mmCIF file of C-alpha atoms and ligand atoms in Angstrom:
data_model
loop_
_atom_site.group_PDB
_atom_site.id
_atom_site.type_symbol
_atom_site.label_atom_id
_atom_site.label_comp_id
_atom_site.label_asym_id
_atom_site.label_seq_id
_atom_site.Cartn_x
_atom_site.Cartn_y
_atom_site.Cartn_z
ATOM 1 C CA MET A 1 169.266 -35.267 53.607
ATOM 2 C CA ILE A 2 172.772 -36.246 52.485
ATOM 3 C CA LEU A 3 171.254 -38.832 50.139
ATOM 4 C CA ALA A 4 168.884 -36.223 48.713
ATOM 5 C CA ALA A 5 171.784 -33.866 48.143
ATOM 6 C CA ALA A 6 173.814 -36.630 46.495
ATOM 7 C CA ALA A 7 171.103 -36.885 43.813
ATOM 8 C CA THR A 8 171.500 -33.283 42.663
ATOM 9 C CA PRO A 9 173.727 -32.057 39.812
ATOM 10 C CA PHE A 10 175.527 -29.674 42.167
ATOM 11 C CA TYR A 11 176.724 -32.289 44.636
ATOM 12 C CA ARG A 12 177.299 -34.926 41.913
ATOM 13 C CA ALA A 13 179.814 -32.708 40.133
ATOM 14 C CA PRO A 14 183.200 -34.503 40.063
ATOM 15 C CA GLU A 15 184.898 -31.878 42.217
ATOM 16 C CA ARG A 16 182.290 -32.259 44.999
ATOM 17 C CA ARG A 17 181.413 -35.933 44.901
ATOM 18 C CA GLY A 18 184.068 -36.825 47.465
ATOM 19 C CA LEU A 19 182.568 -34.378 49.944
ATOM 20 C CA LEU A 20 179.427 -36.403 50.437
ATOM 21 C CA ARG A 21 181.213 -39.758 50.494
ATOM 22 C CA LEU A 22 183.275 -38.509 53.396
ATOM 23 C CA ALA A 23 180.315 -37.075 55.238
ATOM 24 C CA PRO A 24 178.282 -39.458 57.379
ATOM 25 C CA ALA A 25 174.737 -38.240 57.959
ATOM 26 C CA ALA A 26 175.470 -36.544 61.234
ATOM 27 C CA ALA A 27 175.173 -32.906 62.118
ATOM 28 C CA ALA A 28 178.793 -32.650 63.173
ATOM 29 C CA ALA A 29 179.987 -33.907 59.784
ATOM 30 C CA LEU A 30 178.253 -31.066 57.980
ATOM 31 C CA SER A 31 181.138 -28.804 58.828
ATOM 32 C CA SER A 32 183.240 -30.591 56.195
ATOM 33 C CA ILE A 33 180.853 -29.346 53.489
ATOM 34 C CA PRO A 34 181.339 -25.802 52.226
ATOM 35 C CA VAL A 35 178.642 -23.204 52.812
ATOM 36 C CA THR A 36 176.629 -22.283 49.694
ATOM 37 C CA SER A 37 175.501 -18.668 49.741
ATOM 38 C CA ILE A 38 171.862 -17.865 49.051
ATOM 39 C CA GLU A 39 172.997 -15.648 46.180
ATOM 40 C CA ARG A 40 174.824 -18.550 44.545
ATOM 41 C CA PHE A 41 171.888 -20.885 45.055
ATOM 42 C CA LEU A 42 169.483 -18.420 43.447
ATOM 43 C CA THR A 43 171.768 -18.134 40.429
ATOM 44 C CA ILE A 44 171.771 -21.890 39.743
ATOM 45 C CA PRO A 45 168.760 -23.433 41.552
ATOM 46 C CA GLU A 46 168.416 -26.199 38.943
ATOM 47 C CA GLN A 47 171.852 -27.460 39.971
ATOM 48 C CA PHE A 48 170.360 -28.265 43.388
ATOM 49 C CA ARG A 49 167.235 -29.985 42.076
ATOM 50 C CA ASN A 50 166.790 -33.530 43.377
ATOM 51 C CA PRO A 51 165.049 -35.380 40.507
ATOM 52 C CA PHE A 52 163.724 -38.120 42.824
ATOM 53 C CA VAL A 53 161.577 -35.866 44.988
ATOM 54 C CA PRO A 54 158.611 -33.951 43.546
ATOM 55 C CA ARG A 55 158.054 -30.354 44.569
ATOM 56 C CA ARG A 56 155.738 -30.202 47.522
ATOM 57 C CA GLY A 57 153.427 -27.556 46.089
ATOM 58 C CA THR A 58 151.377 -25.924 48.797
ATOM 59 C CA ARG A 59 151.604 -26.631 52.516
ATOM 60 C CA SER A 60 149.151 -26.452 55.399
ATOM 61 C CA LEU A 61 149.062 -23.241 57.368
ATOM 62 C CA ARG A 62 150.684 -23.510 60.804
ATOM 63 C CA TYR A 63 148.605 -21.425 63.155
ATOM 64 C CA PRO A 64 150.747 -20.350 66.132
ATOM 65 C CA LEU A 65 147.990 -20.556 68.760
ATOM 66 C CA PRO A 66 145.460 -23.212 69.765
ATOM 67 C CA GLY A 67 142.346 -23.459 67.649
ATOM 68 C CA LYS A 68 141.870 -23.199 63.912
ATOM 69 C CA PRO A 69 140.409 -19.797 63.067
ATOM 70 C CA ARG A 70 139.110 -18.762 59.682
ATOM 71 C CA VAL A 71 142.184 -17.315 57.963
ATOM 72 C CA ALA A 72 142.373 -15.292 54.757
ATOM 73 C CA VAL A 73 145.802 -15.919 53.244
ATOM 74 C CA LEU A 74 147.139 -13.115 51.054
ATOM 75 C CA CYS A 75 149.784 -15.074 49.144
ATOM 76 C CA ASP A 76 150.224 -18.385 47.325
ATOM 77 C CA GLY A 77 151.856 -21.493 48.774
ATOM 78 C CA ILE A 78 149.219 -22.408 51.374
ATOM 79 C CA THR A 79 146.701 -25.250 51.036
ATOM 80 C CA GLU A 80 143.066 -24.183 51.171
ATOM 81 C CA ASP A 81 140.616 -25.957 53.492
ATOM 82 C CA ALA A 82 137.323 -25.209 55.239
ATOM 83 C CA ASN A 83 138.927 -22.516 57.419
ATOM 84 C CA THR A 84 141.694 -21.356 55.100
ATOM 85 C CA ARG A 85 141.147 -19.411 51.889
ATOM 86 C CA VAL A 86 143.830 -17.985 49.616
ATOM 87 C CA PHE A 87 143.377 -14.495 48.133
ATOM 88 C CA ALA A 88 146.676 -13.967 46.368
ATOM 89 C CA MET A 89 145.534 -11.310 43.916
ATOM 90 C CA GLY A 90 145.281 -8.420 46.334
ATOM 91 C CA TRP A 91 142.254 -6.774 47.904
ATOM 92 C CA THR A 92 138.836 -7.960 46.851
ATOM 93 C CA PRO A 93 135.515 -7.613 48.718
ATOM 94 C CA GLU A 94 135.484 -11.435 48.726
ATOM 95 C CA ILE A 95 137.993 -11.267 51.561
ATOM 96 C CA ALA A 96 135.484 -9.400 53.742
ATOM 97 C CA ALA A 97 132.689 -11.734 52.611
ATOM 98 C CA PHE A 98 134.756 -14.675 53.849
ATOM 99 C CA ARG A 99 134.603 -13.049 57.327
ATOM 100 C CA PRO A 100 138.172 -13.923 58.311
ATOM 101 C CA GLU A 101 139.068 -14.111 61.993
ATOM 102 C CA ALA A 102 142.732 -13.732 61.086
ATOM 103 C CA LEU A 103 145.022 -12.966 58.158
ATOM 104 C CA ALA A 104 148.252 -14.557 56.977
ATOM 105 C CA GLY A 105 150.584 -13.352 54.276
ATOM 106 C CA ASP A 106 153.942 -12.071 53.189
ATOM 107 C CA LEU A 107 154.849 -8.678 54.568
ATOM 108 C CA GLU A 108 154.309 -6.848 51.303
ATOM 109 C CA SER A 109 150.725 -8.099 50.932
ATOM 110 C CA LEU A 110 149.914 -7.385 54.580
ATOM 111 C CA ARG A 111 151.353 -3.867 54.359
ATOM 112 C CA THR A 112 149.406 -3.148 51.173
ATOM 113 C CA LEU A 113 146.117 -4.339 52.652
ATOM 114 C CA ALA A 114 146.757 -2.438 55.891
ATOM 115 C CA ASP A 115 147.237 0.776 53.907
ATOM 116 C CA LEU A 116 144.011 0.155 51.963
ATOM 117 C CA VAL A 117 142.086 -0.426 55.207
ATOM 118 C CA LEU A 118 143.444 2.772 56.762
ATOM 119 C CA GLU A 119 142.622 4.733 53.590
ATOM 120 C CA GLY A 120 139.055 3.447 53.789
ATOM 121 C CA ILE A 121 139.371 1.607 50.465
ATOM 122 C CA ALA A 122 139.245 -1.911 51.876
ATOM 123 C CA ASP A 123 136.335 -2.550 54.225
ATOM 124 C CA LEU A 124 137.599 -5.375 56.384
ATOM 125 C CA PRO A 125 135.963 -6.294 59.713
ATOM 126 C CA THR A 126 138.220 -6.108 62.770
ATOM 127 C CA LEU A 127 140.099 -9.359 63.247
ATOM 128 C CA VAL A 128 139.620 -11.342 66.424
ATOM 129 C CA ARG A 129 142.687 -13.590 66.164
ATOM 130 C CA PRO A 130 146.378 -12.777 65.597
ATOM 131 C CA ILE A 131 147.858 -12.322 62.129
ATOM 132 C CA ILE A 132 150.673 -14.451 60.718
ATOM 133 C CA ALA A 133 153.404 -12.592 58.814
ATOM 134 C CA PHE A 134 155.783 -14.591 56.635
ATOM 135 C CA SER A 135 159.384 -13.475 56.348
ATOM 136 C CA GLY A 136 162.598 -15.324 55.638
ATOM 137 C CA LEU A 137 164.333 -16.509 52.519
ATOM 138 C CA PRO A 138 162.986 -15.994 48.998
ATOM 139 C CA PHE A 139 160.316 -18.535 48.176
ATOM 140 C CA LEU A 140 161.540 -20.342 45.080
ATOM 141 C CA ASP A 141 158.226 -20.159 43.242
ATOM 142 C CA PHE A 142 158.055 -16.387 43.636
ATOM 143 C CA PRO A 143 161.527 -15.097 42.891
ATOM 144 C CA THR A 144 162.166 -11.567 44.046
ATOM 145 C CA GLU A 145 164.759 -9.053 42.937
ATOM 146 C CA SER A 146 166.526 -9.341 46.226
ATOM 147 C CA SER A 147 168.006 -12.370 47.928
ATOM 148 C CA HIS A 148 166.262 -11.363 51.128
ATOM 149 C CA ILE A 149 162.728 -10.562 52.084
ATOM 150 C CA PRO A 150 162.459 -7.568 54.404
ATOM 151 C CA ALA A 151 161.965 -8.460 58.049
ATOM 152 C CA LEU A 152 158.965 -7.642 60.174
ATOM 153 C CA THR A 153 159.579 -4.348 61.969
ATOM 154 C CA ALA A 154 158.099 -2.600 64.989
ATOM 155 C CA ALA A 155 156.492 -0.167 62.523
ATOM 156 C CA ASP A 156 154.749 -3.111 60.828
ATOM 157 C CA ARG A 157 153.363 -4.282 64.144
ATOM 158 C CA ASN A 158 151.934 -0.824 64.784
ATOM 159 C CA LEU A 159 150.546 -0.571 61.262
ATOM 160 C CA PHE A 160 148.839 -3.973 61.482
ATOM 161 C CA TRP A 161 147.453 -3.169 64.913
ATOM 162 C CA GLN A 162 145.967 0.080 63.649
ATOM 163 C CA ALA A 163 144.567 -1.417 60.452
ATOM 164 C CA PHE A 164 143.435 -4.848 61.609
ATOM 165 C CA GLY A 165 143.177 -4.533 65.403
ATOM 166 C CA ALA A 166 145.232 -7.685 65.881
ATOM 167 C CA PRO A 167 148.744 -8.576 67.013
ATOM 168 C CA VAL A 168 151.108 -10.342 64.627
ATOM 169 C CA TYR A 169 153.163 -13.532 64.854
ATOM 170 C CA GLU A 170 156.148 -13.853 62.545
ATOM 171 C CA GLN A 171 157.020 -17.102 60.752
ATOM 172 C CA TRP A 172 160.408 -17.369 59.075
ATOM 173 C CA LEU A 173 160.365 -19.486 55.912
ATOM 174 C CA GLY A 174 162.994 -21.436 54.000
ATOM 175 C CA ILE A 175 163.442 -21.557 50.228
ATOM 176 C CA ASP A 176 160.751 -24.200 49.732
ATOM 177 C CA ASN A 177 158.188 -22.323 51.818
ATOM 178 C CA GLU A 178 158.843 -24.455 54.900
ATOM 179 C CA VAL A 179 158.534 -22.847 58.362
ATOM 180 C CA LEU A 180 162.001 -22.814 59.917
ATOM 181 C CA ALA A 181 161.376 -20.495 62.867
ATOM 182 C CA GLU A 182 158.286 -19.036 64.470
ATOM 183 C CA GLU A 183 157.277 -16.490 67.026
ATOM 184 C CA CYS A 184 155.445 -17.466 70.231
ATOM 185 C CA ASP A 185 153.230 -15.677 72.773
ATOM 186 C CA ALA A 186 156.220 -14.011 74.370
ATOM 187 C CA HIS A 187 157.210 -12.223 71.115
ATOM 188 C CA CYS A 188 160.808 -12.586 72.202
ATOM 189 C CA GLY A 189 162.522 -13.905 69.100
ATOM 190 C CA LEU A 190 161.601 -16.877 66.940
ATOM 191 C CA HIS A 191 161.780 -20.495 68.103
ATOM 192 C CA LEU A 192 163.979 -22.463 65.723
ATOM 193 C CA ALA A 193 162.533 -25.646 64.220
ATOM 194 C CA VAL A 194 165.470 -27.758 65.401
ATOM 195 C CA ASP A 195 163.551 -30.929 64.555
ATOM 196 C CA ARG A 196 163.260 -29.846 60.921
ATOM 197 C CA ALA A 197 166.614 -28.196 60.217
ATOM 198 C CA ILE A 198 170.164 -27.738 61.432
ATOM 199 C CA PHE A 199 171.057 -24.146 62.257
ATOM 200 C CA GLU A 200 174.638 -22.980 62.531
ATOM 201 C CA LEU A 201 176.239 -19.617 63.146
ATOM 202 C CA CYS A 202 179.388 -19.190 61.082
ATOM 203 C CA PRO A 203 181.857 -16.347 61.576
ATOM 204 C CA ASP A 204 181.360 -13.802 58.821
ATOM 205 C CA LEU A 205 182.591 -10.290 58.212
ATOM 206 C CA GLY A 206 181.276 -8.276 61.149
ATOM 207 C CA GLY A 207 179.046 -10.935 62.660
ATOM 208 C CA GLN A 208 177.775 -14.483 62.753
ATOM 209 C CA GLU A 209 176.042 -15.643 59.598
ATOM 210 C CA LEU A 210 173.029 -17.907 59.978
ATOM 211 C CA VAL A 211 173.605 -21.118 57.993
ATOM 212 C CA VAL A 212 170.662 -23.495 57.490
ATOM 213 C CA THR A 213 170.344 -27.113 56.406
ATOM 214 C CA SER A 214 166.636 -27.856 56.075
ATOM 215 C CA PHE A 215 165.367 -31.454 56.280
ATOM 216 C CA GLU A 216 162.013 -30.510 54.760
ATOM 217 C CA ASN A 217 163.350 -29.167 51.511
ATOM 218 C CA LEU A 218 164.342 -32.455 49.877
ATOM 219 C CA ALA A 219 163.429 -31.171 46.408
ATOM 220 C CA PHE A 220 166.250 -28.599 46.610
ATOM 221 C CA PRO A 221 168.501 -30.050 49.294
ATOM 222 C CA VAL A 222 171.095 -27.368 49.854
ATOM 223 C CA LEU A 223 173.546 -28.423 52.532
ATOM 224 C CA ARG A 224 174.642 -25.455 54.654
ATOM 225 C CA LEU A 225 172.802 -22.637 52.936
ATOM 226 C CA GLY A 226 174.442 -19.344 53.893
ATOM 227 C CA THR A 227 171.550 -16.963 54.439
ATOM 228 C CA GLY A 228 173.637 -13.785 54.409
ATOM 229 C CA ILE A 229 171.878 -12.818 57.603
ATOM 230 C CA HIS A 230 173.682 -11.892 60.776
ATOM 231 C CA ALA A 231 171.898 -13.413 63.715
ATOM 232 C CA ILE A 232 172.136 -14.228 67.381
ATOM 233 C CA ILE A 233 170.759 -17.484 68.711
ATOM 234 C CA SER A 234 169.544 -17.227 72.298
ATOM 235 C CA THR A 235 169.430 -20.304 74.494
ATOM 236 C CA GLU A 236 167.940 -18.418 77.461
ATOM 237 C CA PRO A 237 164.600 -19.903 78.558
ATOM 238 C CA CYS A 238 161.649 -18.284 76.802
ATOM 239 C CA GLU A 239 158.801 -16.793 78.834
ATOM 240 C CA CYS A 240 156.360 -18.994 76.931
ATOM 241 C CA GLY A 241 157.923 -22.067 78.518
ATOM 242 C CA LYS A 242 158.784 -23.752 75.234
ATOM 243 C CA PRO A 243 162.343 -25.085 75.308
ATOM 244 C CA GLY A 244 164.931 -24.672 72.588
ATOM 245 C CA PRO A 245 166.952 -21.937 70.909
ATOM 246 C CA ARG A 246 165.503 -18.759 69.452
ATOM 247 C CA LEU A 247 166.637 -16.295 66.842
ATOM 248 C CA VAL A 248 166.838 -12.753 68.075
ATOM 249 C CA ALA A 249 167.313 -9.558 66.122
ATOM 250 C CA VAL A 250 170.690 -8.335 65.046
ATOM 251 C CA PRO A 251 170.668 -5.527 62.516
ATOM 252 C CA THR A 252 174.261 -5.518 61.289
ATOM 253 C CA LEU A 253 176.091 -3.855 58.436
ATOM 254 C CA GLY A 254 172.896 -2.880 56.683
ATOM 255 C CA ARG A 255 171.794 -6.454 56.417
ATOM 256 C CA ARG A 256 168.335 -7.174 57.581
ATOM 257 C CA SER A 257 167.607 -8.502 61.026
ATOM 258 C CA ILE A 258 165.586 -11.629 60.905
ATOM 259 C CA ALA A 259 163.437 -11.505 63.964
ATOM 260 C CA SER A 260 161.581 -9.085 66.071
ATOM 261 C CA THR A 261 163.241 -7.609 69.116
ATOM 262 C CA ALA A 262 162.136 -8.302 72.642
ATOM 263 C CA ALA A 263 161.180 -4.655 72.975
ATOM 264 C CA ASP A 264 158.482 -4.850 70.340
HETATM 265 ZN ZN1 ZN B 1 158.645 -18.624 73.350
#
């Protein structure tokens, strides 16, 4: 990760070169590297481009439960296969013809389709497997106006249940579309992918800012990306039995919360 970062214009700039020389590739040493805010990154993404690593393109869908159901994906960025089809252009009867057992998509696409189903415009069979909702940081290939994508809310869960007849599992994505945290059966926060990223909480005005260093995003290796999100990391055991820390909701100062609450 440090080597990937050292190949980018941003970290090769004369005023920052010393930072990486001093930093051995250990989590503890990261603290010597300044946090880069998501807003700053989005202003100058090309400065963080590692020329030696190609962009990954699409990725395989991570289904949160055993089995591999037929999933209609409502946004780009996911690899198609026998059970996974991408319908990124909005509602089309082809989605129903595909007979999906589940849906996956960004919140905006899921909300739009849910509304169309409830209005009787989209004729989608009831789903038999849970939905995956993507939230998280802006996906580089689909820049948005905002530096944050709205989080999944309790109202979304109700809407999706009414429209699709299925519960929803949230997956929190990094800037290269990589899954950095995901919801489990217990719906009690999102399990952090500690094998694929380093997560820190840094004191910030009015809370603890979530700071992420992703190992999967070697094409844009930002060390200590400040997400601008106030978060709490719970180390209490999860009901699902899976060990490891989880992100739990903290709506603070008008910033979005990043995970569902236990009450959902
Ligand atoms: Zn769990």
